[in-house]
PDB file of C-alpha atoms in Angstrom:
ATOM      1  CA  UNK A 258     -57.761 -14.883 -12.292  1.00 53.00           C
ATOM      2  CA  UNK A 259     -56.750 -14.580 -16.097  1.00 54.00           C
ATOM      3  CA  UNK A 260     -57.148 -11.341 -16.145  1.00 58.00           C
ATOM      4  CA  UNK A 261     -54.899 -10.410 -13.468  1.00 54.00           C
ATOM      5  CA  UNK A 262     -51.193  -8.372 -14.390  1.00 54.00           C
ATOM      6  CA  UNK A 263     -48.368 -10.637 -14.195  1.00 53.00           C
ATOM      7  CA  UNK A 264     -46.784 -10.063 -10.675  1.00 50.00           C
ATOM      8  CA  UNK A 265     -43.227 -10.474  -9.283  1.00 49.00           C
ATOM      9  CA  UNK A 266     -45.084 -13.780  -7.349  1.00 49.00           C
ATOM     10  CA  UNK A 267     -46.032 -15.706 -10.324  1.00 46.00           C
ATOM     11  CA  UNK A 268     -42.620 -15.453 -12.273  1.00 47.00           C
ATOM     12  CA  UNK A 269     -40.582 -16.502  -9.320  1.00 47.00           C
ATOM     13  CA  UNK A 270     -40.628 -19.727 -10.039  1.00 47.00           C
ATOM     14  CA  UNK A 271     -39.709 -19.294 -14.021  1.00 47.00           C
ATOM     15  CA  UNK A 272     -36.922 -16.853 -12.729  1.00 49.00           C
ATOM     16  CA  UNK A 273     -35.169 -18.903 -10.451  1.00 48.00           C
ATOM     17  CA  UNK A 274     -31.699 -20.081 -12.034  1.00 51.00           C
ATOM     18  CA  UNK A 275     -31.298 -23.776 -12.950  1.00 52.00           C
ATOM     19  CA  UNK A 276     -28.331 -25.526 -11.830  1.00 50.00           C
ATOM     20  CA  UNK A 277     -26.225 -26.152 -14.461  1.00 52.00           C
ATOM     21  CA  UNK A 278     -25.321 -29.010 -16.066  1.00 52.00           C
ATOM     22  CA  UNK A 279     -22.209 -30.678 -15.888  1.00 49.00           C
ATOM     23  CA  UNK A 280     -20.275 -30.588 -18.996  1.00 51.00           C
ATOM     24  CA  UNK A 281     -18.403 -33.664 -20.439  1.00 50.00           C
ATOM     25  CA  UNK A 282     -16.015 -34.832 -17.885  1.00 48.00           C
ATOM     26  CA  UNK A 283     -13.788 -34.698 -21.105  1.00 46.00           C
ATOM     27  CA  UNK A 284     -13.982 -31.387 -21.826  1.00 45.00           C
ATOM     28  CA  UNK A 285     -13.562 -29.728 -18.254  1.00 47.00           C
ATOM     29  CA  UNK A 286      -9.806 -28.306 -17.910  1.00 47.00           C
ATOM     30  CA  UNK A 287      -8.842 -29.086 -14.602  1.00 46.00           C
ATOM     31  CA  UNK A 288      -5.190 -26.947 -13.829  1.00 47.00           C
ATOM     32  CA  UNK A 289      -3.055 -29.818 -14.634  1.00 48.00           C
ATOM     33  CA  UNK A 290      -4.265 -30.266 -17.960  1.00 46.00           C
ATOM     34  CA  UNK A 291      -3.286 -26.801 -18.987  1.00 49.00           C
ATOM     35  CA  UNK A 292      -1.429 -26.641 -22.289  1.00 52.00           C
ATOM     36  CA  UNK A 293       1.944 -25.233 -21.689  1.00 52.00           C
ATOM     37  CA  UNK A 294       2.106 -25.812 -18.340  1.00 50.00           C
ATOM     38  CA  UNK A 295       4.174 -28.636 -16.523  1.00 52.00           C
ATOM     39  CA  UNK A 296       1.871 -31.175 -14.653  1.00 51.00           C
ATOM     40  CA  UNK A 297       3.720 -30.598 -11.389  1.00 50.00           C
ATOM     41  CA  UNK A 298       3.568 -26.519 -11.190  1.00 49.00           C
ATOM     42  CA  UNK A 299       0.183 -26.688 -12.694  1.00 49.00           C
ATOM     43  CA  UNK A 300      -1.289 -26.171  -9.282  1.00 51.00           C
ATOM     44  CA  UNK A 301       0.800 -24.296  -7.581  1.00 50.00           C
ATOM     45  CA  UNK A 302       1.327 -21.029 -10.395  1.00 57.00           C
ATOM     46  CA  UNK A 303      -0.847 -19.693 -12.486  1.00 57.00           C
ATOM     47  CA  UNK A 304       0.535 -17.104 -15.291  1.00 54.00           C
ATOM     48  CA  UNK A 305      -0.850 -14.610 -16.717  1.00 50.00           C
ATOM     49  CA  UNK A 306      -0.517 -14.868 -20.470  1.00 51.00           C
ATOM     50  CA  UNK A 307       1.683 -12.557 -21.783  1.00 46.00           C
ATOM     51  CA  UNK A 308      -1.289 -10.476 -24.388  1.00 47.00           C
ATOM     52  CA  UNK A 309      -2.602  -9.948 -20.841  1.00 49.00           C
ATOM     53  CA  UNK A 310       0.769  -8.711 -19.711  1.00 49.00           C
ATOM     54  CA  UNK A 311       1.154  -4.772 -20.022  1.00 59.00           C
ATOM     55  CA  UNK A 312       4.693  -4.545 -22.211  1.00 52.00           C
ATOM     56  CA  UNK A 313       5.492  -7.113 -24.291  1.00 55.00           C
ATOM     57  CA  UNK A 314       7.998  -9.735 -22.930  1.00 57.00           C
ATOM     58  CA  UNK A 315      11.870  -8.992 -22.962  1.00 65.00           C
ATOM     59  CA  UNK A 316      11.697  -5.690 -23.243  1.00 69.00           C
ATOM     60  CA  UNK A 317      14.068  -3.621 -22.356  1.00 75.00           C
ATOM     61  CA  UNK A 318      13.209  -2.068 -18.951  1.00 75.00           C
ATOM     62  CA  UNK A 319      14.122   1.567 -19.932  1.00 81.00           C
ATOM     63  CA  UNK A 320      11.719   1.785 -22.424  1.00 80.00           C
ATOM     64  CA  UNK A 321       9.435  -0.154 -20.488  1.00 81.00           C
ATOM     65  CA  UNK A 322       9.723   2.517 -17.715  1.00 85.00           C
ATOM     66  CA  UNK A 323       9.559   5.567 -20.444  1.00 86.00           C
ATOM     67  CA  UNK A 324       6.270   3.895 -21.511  1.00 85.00           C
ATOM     68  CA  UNK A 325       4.934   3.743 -18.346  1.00 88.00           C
ATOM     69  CA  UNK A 326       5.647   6.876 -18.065  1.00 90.00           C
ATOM     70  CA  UNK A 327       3.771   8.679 -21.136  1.00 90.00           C
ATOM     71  CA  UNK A 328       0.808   6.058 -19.728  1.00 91.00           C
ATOM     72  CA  UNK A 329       0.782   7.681 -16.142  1.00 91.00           C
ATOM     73  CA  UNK A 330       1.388  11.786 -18.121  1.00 91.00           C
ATOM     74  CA  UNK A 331      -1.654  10.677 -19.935  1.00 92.00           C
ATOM     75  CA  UNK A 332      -3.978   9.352 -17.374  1.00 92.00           C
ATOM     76  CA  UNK A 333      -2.801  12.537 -15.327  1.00 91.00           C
ATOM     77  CA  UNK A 334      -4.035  15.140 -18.059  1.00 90.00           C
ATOM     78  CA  UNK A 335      -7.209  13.785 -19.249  1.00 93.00           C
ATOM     79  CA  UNK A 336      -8.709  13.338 -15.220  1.00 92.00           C
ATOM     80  CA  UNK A 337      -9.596  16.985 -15.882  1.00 88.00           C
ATOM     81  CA  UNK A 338     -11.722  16.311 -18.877  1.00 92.00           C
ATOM     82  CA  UNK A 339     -15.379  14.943 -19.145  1.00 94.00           C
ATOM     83  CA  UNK A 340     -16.005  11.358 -20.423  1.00 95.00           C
ATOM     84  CA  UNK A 341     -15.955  12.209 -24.145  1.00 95.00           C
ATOM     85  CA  UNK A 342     -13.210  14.837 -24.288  1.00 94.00           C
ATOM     86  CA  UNK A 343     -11.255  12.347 -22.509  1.00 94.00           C
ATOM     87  CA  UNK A 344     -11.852   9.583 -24.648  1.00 95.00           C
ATOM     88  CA  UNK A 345     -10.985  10.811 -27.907  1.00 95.00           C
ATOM     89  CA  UNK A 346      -7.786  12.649 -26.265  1.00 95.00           C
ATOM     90  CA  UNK A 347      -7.151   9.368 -24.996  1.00 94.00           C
ATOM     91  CA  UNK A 348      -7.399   8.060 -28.514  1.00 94.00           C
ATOM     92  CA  UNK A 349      -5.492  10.684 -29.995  1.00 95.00           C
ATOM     93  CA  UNK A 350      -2.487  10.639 -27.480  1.00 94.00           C
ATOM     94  CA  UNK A 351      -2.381   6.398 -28.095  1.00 93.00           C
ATOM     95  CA  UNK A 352      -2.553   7.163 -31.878  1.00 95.00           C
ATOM     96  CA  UNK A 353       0.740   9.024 -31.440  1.00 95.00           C
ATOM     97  CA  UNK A 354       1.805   6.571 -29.003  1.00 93.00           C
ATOM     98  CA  UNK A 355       1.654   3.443 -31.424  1.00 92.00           C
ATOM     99  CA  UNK A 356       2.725   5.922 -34.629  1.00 94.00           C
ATOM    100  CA  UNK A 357       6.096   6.413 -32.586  1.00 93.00           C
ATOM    101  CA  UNK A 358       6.620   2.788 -31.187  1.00 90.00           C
ATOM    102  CA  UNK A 359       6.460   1.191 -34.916  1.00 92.00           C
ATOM    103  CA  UNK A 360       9.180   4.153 -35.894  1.00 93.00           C
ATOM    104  CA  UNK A 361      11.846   2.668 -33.240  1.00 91.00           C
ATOM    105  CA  UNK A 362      10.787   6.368 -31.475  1.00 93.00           C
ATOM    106  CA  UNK A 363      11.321   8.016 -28.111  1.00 91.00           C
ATOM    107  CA  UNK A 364       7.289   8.508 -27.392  1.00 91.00           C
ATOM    108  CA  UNK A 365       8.545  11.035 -24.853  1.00 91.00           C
ATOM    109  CA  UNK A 366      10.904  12.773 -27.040  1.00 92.00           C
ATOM    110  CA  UNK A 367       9.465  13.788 -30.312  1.00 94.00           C
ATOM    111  CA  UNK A 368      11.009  16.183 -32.381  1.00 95.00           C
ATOM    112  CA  UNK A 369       9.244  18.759 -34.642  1.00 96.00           C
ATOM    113  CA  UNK A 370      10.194  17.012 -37.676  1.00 96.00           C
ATOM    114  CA  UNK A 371       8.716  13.467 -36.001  1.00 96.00           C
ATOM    115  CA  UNK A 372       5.329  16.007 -35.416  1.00 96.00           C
ATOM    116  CA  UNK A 373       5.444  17.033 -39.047  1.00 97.00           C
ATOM    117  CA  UNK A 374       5.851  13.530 -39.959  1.00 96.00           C
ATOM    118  CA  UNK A 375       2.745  12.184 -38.000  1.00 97.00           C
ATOM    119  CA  UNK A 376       0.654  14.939 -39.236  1.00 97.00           C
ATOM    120  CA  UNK A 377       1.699  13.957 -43.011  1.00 97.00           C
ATOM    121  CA  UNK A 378       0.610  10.897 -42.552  1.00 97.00           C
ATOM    122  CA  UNK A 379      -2.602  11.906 -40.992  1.00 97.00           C
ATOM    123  CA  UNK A 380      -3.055  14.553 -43.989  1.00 97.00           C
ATOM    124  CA  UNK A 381      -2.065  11.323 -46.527  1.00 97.00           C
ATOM    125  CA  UNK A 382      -4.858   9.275 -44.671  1.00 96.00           C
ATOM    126  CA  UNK A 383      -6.788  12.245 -45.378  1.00 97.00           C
ATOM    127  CA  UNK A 384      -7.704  13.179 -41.822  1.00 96.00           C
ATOM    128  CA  UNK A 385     -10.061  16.823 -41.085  1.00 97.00           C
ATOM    129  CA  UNK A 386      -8.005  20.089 -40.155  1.00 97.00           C
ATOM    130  CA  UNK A 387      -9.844  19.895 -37.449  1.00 96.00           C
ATOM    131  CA  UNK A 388      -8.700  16.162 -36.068  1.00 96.00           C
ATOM    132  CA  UNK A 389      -5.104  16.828 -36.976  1.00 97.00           C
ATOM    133  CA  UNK A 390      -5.043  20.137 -34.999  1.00 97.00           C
ATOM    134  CA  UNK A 391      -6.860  18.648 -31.820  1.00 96.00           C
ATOM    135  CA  UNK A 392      -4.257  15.799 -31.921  1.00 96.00           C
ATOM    136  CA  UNK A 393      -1.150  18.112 -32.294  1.00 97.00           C
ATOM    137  CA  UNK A 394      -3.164  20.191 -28.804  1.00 96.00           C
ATOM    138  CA  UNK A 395      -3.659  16.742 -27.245  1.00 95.00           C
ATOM    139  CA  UNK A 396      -0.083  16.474 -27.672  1.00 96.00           C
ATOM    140  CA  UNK A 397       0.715  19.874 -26.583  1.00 95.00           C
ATOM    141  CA  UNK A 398      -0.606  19.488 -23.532  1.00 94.00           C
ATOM    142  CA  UNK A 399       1.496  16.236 -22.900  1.00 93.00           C
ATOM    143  CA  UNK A 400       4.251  17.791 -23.355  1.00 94.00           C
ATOM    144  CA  UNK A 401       3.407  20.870 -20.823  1.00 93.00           C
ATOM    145  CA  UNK A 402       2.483  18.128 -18.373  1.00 92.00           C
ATOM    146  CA  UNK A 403       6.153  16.651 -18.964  1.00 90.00           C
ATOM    147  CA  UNK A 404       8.062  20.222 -18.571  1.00 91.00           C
ATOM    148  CA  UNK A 405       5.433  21.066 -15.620  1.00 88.00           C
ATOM    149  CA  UNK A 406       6.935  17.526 -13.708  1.00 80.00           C
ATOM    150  CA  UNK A 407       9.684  15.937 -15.696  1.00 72.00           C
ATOM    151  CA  UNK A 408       9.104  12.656 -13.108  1.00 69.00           C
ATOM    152  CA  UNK A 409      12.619  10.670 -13.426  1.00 63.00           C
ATOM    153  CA  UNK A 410      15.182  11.198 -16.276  1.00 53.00           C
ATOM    154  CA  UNK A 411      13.296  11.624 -19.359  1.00 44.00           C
TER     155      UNK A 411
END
């Protein structure tokens, strides 16, 4: 039968997974060997690691709350916008985000001279007309969102 097509049947056995080899006892990290950790609570916690953490640790719980906050304003506006649209205002609106945290900022409270700041710096960069004004929209519409439900003291 050489000239038969190749059938689910006759690759089954190829297919089927191997079991895998055990590694070098050596090399295996069991949960007490875990660097960091103390031998004793090695088994019983397990901690995230803190670039897996969502705000960086020690700080301050106000503007971890106010961050939170622009997170949930911004998930809340771009659930009305198709995959793309939402992407790049997601992009945009973290842009701003990050542009305001390394300026010692209020993310939530940007003035018009902080705006006309960020869009120097885009213009410097030399960014379209047409990216600068879709980000300065993207904001726009944050900021509705925040007057439409101020959520707690902003």
């Amino acid at each position: 039968m050489p000239n038969q097509p190749d059938t689910p049947a006759r690759h089954e056995a190829s297919a089927a997974p191997q079991p895998a080899k055990p590694a070098n006892k050596s090399t295996q990290i069991s949960p007490e060997s875990e660097p960091g950790m103390p031998a004793d609570d090695a088994t019983d916690v397990r901690r995230c690691p803190d670039y897996l953490m969502d705000f960086p640790p020690g700080i301050d719980p106000d503007t971890a709350q106010r961050w939170q906050r622009f997170f949930e304003l911004r998930e809340d506006i771009l659930l009305d916008y198709g995959y793309h649209t939402a992407r790049a205002y997601w992009a945009d609106l973290q842009d701003i985000f990050e542009w305001a945290i390394q300026r010692d900022k209020d993310v939530l409270n940007l003035t018009e001279r902080d705006l006309t700041q960020y869009r120097a710096l885009l213009r410097r960069r030399k960014y379209s007309e047409n990216t600068i004004r879709r980000r300065m929209v993207t904001w726009n519409k944050l900021q509705a969102r925040l007057e439409q439900d101020p959520g707690p003291q902003t």
